[in-house]
CSV table of C-alpha atoms and ligand atoms in Angstrom, one decimal:
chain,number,residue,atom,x,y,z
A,1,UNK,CA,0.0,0.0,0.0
A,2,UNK,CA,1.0,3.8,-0.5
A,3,UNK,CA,3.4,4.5,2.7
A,4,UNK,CA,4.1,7.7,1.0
A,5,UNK,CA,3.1,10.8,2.3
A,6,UNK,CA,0.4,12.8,0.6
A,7,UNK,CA,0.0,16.4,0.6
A,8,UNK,CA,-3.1,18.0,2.5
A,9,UNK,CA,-4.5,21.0,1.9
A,10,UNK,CA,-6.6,23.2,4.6
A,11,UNK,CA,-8.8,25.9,3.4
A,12,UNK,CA,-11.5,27.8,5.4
A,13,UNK,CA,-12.8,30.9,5.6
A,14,UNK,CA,-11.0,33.3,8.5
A,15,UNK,CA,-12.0,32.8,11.6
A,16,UNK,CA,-13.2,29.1,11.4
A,17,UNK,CA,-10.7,27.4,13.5
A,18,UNK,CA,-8.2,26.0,10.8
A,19,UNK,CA,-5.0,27.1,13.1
A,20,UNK,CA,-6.4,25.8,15.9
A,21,UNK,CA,-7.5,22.5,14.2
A,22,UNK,CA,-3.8,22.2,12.5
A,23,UNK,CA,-2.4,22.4,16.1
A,24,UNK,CA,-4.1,19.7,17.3
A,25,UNK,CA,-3.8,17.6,14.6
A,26,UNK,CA,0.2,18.1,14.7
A,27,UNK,CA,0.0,17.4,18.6
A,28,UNK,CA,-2.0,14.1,18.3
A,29,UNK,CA,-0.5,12.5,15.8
A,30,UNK,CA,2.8,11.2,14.4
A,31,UNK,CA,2.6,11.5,10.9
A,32,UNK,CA,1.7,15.4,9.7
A,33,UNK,CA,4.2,18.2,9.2
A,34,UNK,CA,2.4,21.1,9.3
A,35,UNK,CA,4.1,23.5,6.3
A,36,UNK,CA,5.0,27.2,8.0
A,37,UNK,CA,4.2,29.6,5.2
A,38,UNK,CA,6.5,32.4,4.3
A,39,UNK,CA,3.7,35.9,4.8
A,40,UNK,CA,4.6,39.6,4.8
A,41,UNK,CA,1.8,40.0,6.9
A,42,UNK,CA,2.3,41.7,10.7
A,43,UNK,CA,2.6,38.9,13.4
A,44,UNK,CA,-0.4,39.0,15.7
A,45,UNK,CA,0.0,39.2,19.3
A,46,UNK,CA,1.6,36.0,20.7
A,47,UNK,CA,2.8,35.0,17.4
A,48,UNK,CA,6.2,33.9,17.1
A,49,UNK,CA,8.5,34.2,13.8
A,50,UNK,CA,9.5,30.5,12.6
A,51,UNK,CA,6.6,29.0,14.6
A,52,UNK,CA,3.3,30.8,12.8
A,53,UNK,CA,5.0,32.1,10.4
A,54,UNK,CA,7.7,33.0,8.8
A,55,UNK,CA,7.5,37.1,9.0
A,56,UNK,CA,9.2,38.7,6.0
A,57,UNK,CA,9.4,42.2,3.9
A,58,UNK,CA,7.7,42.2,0.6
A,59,UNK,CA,11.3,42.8,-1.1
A,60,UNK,CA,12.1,39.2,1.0
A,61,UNK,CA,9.1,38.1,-0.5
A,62,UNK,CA,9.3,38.8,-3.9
A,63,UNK,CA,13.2,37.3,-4.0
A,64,UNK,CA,11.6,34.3,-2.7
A,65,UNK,CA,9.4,34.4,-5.9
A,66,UNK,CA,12.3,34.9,-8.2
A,67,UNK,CA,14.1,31.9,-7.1
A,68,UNK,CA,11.5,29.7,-7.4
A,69,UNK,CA,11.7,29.2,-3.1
A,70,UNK,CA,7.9,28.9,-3.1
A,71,UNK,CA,5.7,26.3,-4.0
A,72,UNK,CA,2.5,28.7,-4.6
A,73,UNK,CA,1.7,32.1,-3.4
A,74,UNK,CA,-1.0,34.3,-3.2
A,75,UNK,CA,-2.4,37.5,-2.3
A,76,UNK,CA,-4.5,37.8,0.6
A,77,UNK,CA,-6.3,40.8,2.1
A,78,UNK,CA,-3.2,43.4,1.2
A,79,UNK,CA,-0.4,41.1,1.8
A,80,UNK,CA,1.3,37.8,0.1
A,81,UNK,CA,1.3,34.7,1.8
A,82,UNK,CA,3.4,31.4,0.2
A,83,UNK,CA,4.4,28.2,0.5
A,84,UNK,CA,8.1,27.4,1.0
A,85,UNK,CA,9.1,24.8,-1.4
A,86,UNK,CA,12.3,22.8,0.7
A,87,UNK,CA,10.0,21.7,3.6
A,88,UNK,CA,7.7,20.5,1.5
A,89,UNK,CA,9.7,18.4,-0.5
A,90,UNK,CA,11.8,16.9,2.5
A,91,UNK,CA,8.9,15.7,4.5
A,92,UNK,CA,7.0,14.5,1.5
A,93,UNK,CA,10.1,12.8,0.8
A,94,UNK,CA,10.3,11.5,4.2
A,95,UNK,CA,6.9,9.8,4.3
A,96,UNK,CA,5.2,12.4,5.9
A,97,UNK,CA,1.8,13.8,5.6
A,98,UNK,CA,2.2,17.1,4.8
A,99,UNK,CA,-0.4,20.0,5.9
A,100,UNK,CA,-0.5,23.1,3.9
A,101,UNK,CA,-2.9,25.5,5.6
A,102,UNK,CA,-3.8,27.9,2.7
A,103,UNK,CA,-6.3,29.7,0.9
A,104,UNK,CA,-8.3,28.8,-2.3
A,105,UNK,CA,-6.1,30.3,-4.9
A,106,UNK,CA,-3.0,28.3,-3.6
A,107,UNK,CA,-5.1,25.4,-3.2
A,108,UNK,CA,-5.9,25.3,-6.5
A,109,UNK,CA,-1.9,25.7,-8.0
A,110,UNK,CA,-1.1,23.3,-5.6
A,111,UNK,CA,-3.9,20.7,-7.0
A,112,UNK,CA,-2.8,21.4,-10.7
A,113,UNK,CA,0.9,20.3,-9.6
A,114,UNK,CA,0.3,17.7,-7.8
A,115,UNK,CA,-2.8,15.9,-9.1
A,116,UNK,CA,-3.0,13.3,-5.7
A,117,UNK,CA,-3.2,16.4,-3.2
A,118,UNK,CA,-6.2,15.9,-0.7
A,119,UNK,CA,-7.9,19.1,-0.8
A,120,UNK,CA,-10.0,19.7,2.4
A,121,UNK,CA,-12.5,23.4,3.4
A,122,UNK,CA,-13.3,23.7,7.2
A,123,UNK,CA,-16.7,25.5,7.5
A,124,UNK,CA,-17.6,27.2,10.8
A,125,UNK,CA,-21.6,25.8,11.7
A,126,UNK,CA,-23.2,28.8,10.8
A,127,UNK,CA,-21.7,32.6,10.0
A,128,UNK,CA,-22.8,34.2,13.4
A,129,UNK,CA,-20.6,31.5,15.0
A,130,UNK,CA,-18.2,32.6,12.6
A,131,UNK,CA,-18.0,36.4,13.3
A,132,UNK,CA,-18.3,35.8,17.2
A,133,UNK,CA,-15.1,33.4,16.8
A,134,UNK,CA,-13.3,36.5,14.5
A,135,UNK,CA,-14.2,39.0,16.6
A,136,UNK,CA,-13.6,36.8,20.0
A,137,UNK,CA,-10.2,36.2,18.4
A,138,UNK,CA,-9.6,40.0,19.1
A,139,UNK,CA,-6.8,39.9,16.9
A,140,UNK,CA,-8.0,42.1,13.8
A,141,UNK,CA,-9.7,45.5,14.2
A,142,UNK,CA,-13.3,45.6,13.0
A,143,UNK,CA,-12.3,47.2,9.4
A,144,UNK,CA,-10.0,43.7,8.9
A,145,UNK,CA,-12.6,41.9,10.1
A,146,UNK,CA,-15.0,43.4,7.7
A,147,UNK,CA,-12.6,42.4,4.4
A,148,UNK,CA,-12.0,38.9,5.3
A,149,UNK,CA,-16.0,38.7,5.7
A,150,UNK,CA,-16.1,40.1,2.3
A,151,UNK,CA,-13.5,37.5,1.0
A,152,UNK,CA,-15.4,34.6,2.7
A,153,UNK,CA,-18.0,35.4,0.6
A,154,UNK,CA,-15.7,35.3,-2.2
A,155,UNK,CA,-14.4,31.9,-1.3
A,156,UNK,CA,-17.7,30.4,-0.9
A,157,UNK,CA,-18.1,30.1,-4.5
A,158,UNK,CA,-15.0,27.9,-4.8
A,159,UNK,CA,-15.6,25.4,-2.1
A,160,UNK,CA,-16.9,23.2,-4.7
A,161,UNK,CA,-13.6,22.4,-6.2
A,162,UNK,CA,-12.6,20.8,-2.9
A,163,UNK,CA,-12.6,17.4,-1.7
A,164,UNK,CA,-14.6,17.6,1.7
A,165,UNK,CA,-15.8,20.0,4.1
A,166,UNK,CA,-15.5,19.4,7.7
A,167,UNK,CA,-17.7,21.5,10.1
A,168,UNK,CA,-15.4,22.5,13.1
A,169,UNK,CA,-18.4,22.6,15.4
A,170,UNK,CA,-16.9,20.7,18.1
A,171,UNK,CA,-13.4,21.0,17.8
A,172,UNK,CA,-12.2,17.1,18.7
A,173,UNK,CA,-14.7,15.6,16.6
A,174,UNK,CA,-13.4,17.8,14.1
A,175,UNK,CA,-9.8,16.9,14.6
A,176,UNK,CA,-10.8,13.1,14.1
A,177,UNK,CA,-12.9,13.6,11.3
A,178,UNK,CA,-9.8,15.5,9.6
A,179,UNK,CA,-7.7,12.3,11.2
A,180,UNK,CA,-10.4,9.6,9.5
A,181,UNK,CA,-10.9,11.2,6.0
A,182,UNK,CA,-6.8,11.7,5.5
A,183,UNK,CA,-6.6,7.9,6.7
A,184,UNK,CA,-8.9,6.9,3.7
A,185,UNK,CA,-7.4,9.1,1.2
A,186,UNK,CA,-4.5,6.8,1.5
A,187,UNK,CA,-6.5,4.1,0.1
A,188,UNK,CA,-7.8,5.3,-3.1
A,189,UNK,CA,-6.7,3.5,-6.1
A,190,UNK,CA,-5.2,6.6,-7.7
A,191,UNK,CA,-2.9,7.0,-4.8
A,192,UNK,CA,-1.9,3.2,-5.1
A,193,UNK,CA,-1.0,3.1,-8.6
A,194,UNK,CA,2.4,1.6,-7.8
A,195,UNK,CA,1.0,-1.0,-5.3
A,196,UNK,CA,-1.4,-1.9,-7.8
A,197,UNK,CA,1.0,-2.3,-10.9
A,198,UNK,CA,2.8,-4.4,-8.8
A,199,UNK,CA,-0.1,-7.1,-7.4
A,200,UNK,CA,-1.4,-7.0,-11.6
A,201,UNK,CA,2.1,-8.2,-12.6
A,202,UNK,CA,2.3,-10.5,-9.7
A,203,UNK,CA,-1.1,-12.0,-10.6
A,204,UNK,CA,0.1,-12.5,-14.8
A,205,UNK,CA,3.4,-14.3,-13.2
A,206,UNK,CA,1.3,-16.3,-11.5
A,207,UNK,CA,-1.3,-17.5,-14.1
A,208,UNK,CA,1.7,-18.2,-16.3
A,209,UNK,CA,3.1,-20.9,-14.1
A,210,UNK,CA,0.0,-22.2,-13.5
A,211,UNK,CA,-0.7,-23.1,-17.2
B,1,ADP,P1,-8.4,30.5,11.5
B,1,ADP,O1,-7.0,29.9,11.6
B,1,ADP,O2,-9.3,29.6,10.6
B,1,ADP,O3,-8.5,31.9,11.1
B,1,ADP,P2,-8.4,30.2,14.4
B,1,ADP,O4,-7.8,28.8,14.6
B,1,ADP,O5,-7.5,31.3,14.7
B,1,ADP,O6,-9.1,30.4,12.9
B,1,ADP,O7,-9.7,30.3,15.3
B,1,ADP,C1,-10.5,31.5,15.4
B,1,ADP,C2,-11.1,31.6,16.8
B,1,ADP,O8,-12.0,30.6,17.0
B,1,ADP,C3,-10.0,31.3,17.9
B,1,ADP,O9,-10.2,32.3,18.9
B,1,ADP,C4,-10.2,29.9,18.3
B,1,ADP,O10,-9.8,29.7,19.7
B,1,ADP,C5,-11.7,29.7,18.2
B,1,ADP,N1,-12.1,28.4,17.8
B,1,ADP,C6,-11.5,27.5,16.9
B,1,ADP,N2,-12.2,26.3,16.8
B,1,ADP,C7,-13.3,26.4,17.7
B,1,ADP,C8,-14.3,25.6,18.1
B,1,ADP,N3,-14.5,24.3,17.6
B,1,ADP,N4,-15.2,26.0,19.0
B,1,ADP,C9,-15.1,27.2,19.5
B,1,ADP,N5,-14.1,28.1,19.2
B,1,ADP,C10,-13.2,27.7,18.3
B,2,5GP,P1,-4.1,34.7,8.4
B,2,5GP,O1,-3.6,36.1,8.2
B,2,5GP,O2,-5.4,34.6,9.1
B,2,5GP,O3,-3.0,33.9,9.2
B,2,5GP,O4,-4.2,33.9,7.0
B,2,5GP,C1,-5.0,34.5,6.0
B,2,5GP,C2,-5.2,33.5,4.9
B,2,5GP,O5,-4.0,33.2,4.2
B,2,5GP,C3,-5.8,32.2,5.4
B,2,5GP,O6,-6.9,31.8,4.5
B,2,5GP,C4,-4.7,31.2,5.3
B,2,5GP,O7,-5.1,29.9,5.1
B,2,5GP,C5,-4.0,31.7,4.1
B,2,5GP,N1,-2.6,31.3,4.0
B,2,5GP,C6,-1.7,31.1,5.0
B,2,5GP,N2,-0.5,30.7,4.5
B,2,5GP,C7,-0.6,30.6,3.1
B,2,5GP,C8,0.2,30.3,2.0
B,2,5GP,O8,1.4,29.9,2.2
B,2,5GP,N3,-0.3,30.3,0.8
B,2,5GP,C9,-1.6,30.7,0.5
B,2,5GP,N4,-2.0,30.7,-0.8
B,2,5GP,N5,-2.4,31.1,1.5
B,2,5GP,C10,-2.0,31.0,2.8
């Protein structure tokens, strides 16, 4: 079977508990490495360069694009946020499953490059829950709050294109849900091509001797 690690993307609208979710998902199991993006976005109280994020200048940025340092990248709200492309590769490499907690633009490059990406959108239960977790967050001042709002709206129309939602109503149901559907995404044929190949040849081998 495929002991490879798959890449995992995480979209959600702001606010509905993806970082939180990621977190837990990191501290409760072996397997994920959770991909810190490269943003030139201000940290947020409490937020720690290297652990978040990593916390850049847009020139930084933008020489990160030129060499080809980053997966995907996006604009979000007034500032880039992008994938570093190393980590990624290492702990893919490694057998890892590796998170990418990102928005719908990125998700999208990242399902054109790599065709066998899980692509997964956590929904909040309903949008007052939503704005009470943004604004209970108390991280954003009410005009931030306001555009990301606006850009959920925005995203909504994309969550089609995704894989699953998960509603992160209570959040260790959630986490488990996220666990179980990423356990079964290993199984589907078209991430087993290999293993597959492999029994088919054995099997022809097989009837040959027999005959
Ligand atoms: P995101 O990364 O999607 O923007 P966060 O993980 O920062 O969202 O969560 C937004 C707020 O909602 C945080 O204050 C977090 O503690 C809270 N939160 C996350 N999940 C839940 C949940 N299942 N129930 C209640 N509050 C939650
Ligand atoms: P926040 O400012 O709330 O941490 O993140 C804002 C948005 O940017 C979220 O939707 C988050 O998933 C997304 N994001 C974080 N890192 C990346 C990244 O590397 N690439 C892309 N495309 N989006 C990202």
């Amino acid at each position: 079977m495929n002991h490879k690690g798959i890449l995992i993307v995480v979209s959600g609208f702001s606010g509905a508990g993806k970082g939180t979710l990621m977190k837990r998902l990191v501290q409760e199991y072996d397997n994920y490495a959770l991909s810190i993006s490269a943003t030139t976005r201000a940290p947020r109280a409490g937020e720690e360069d290297g652990r978040e994020y990593f916390f850049i200048s847009k020139d930084a940025f933008e020489q990160k694009i030129a060499e080809n340092g980053l997966v995907e990248y996006a604009a979000y709200c007034g500032n880039y946020y992008g994938t570093p492309r190393d980590y990624v590769e290492e702990q893919l490499e490694a057998g890892k499953d590796v998170i990418l907690e990102i928005e719908i633009q990125g998700a999208l490059k990242i399902r054109k490059q790599f065709p066998t990406a899980l692509l997964l959108f956590v929904m909040p239960p309903d949008i007052q829950e939503l704005k009470h977790r943004l604004t209970g967050r108390g991280t954003e001042t009410p005009e931030v709050i306001d555009r990301r709002l606006a850009r959920a709206a925005e995203e909504a129309e994309g969550i089609e294109k995704y894989d699953y939602i998960v509603v992160n109503d209570d959040l260790e149901t959630c986490v488990e849900q996220l666990h179980e559907i990423i356990v079964a995404a290993h199984n589907t044929p078209f991430r087993n091509e290999e293993f597959i190949e492999k029994i088919r040849k054995e099997l022809k081998v097989l009837a040959k001797g027999e005959k």
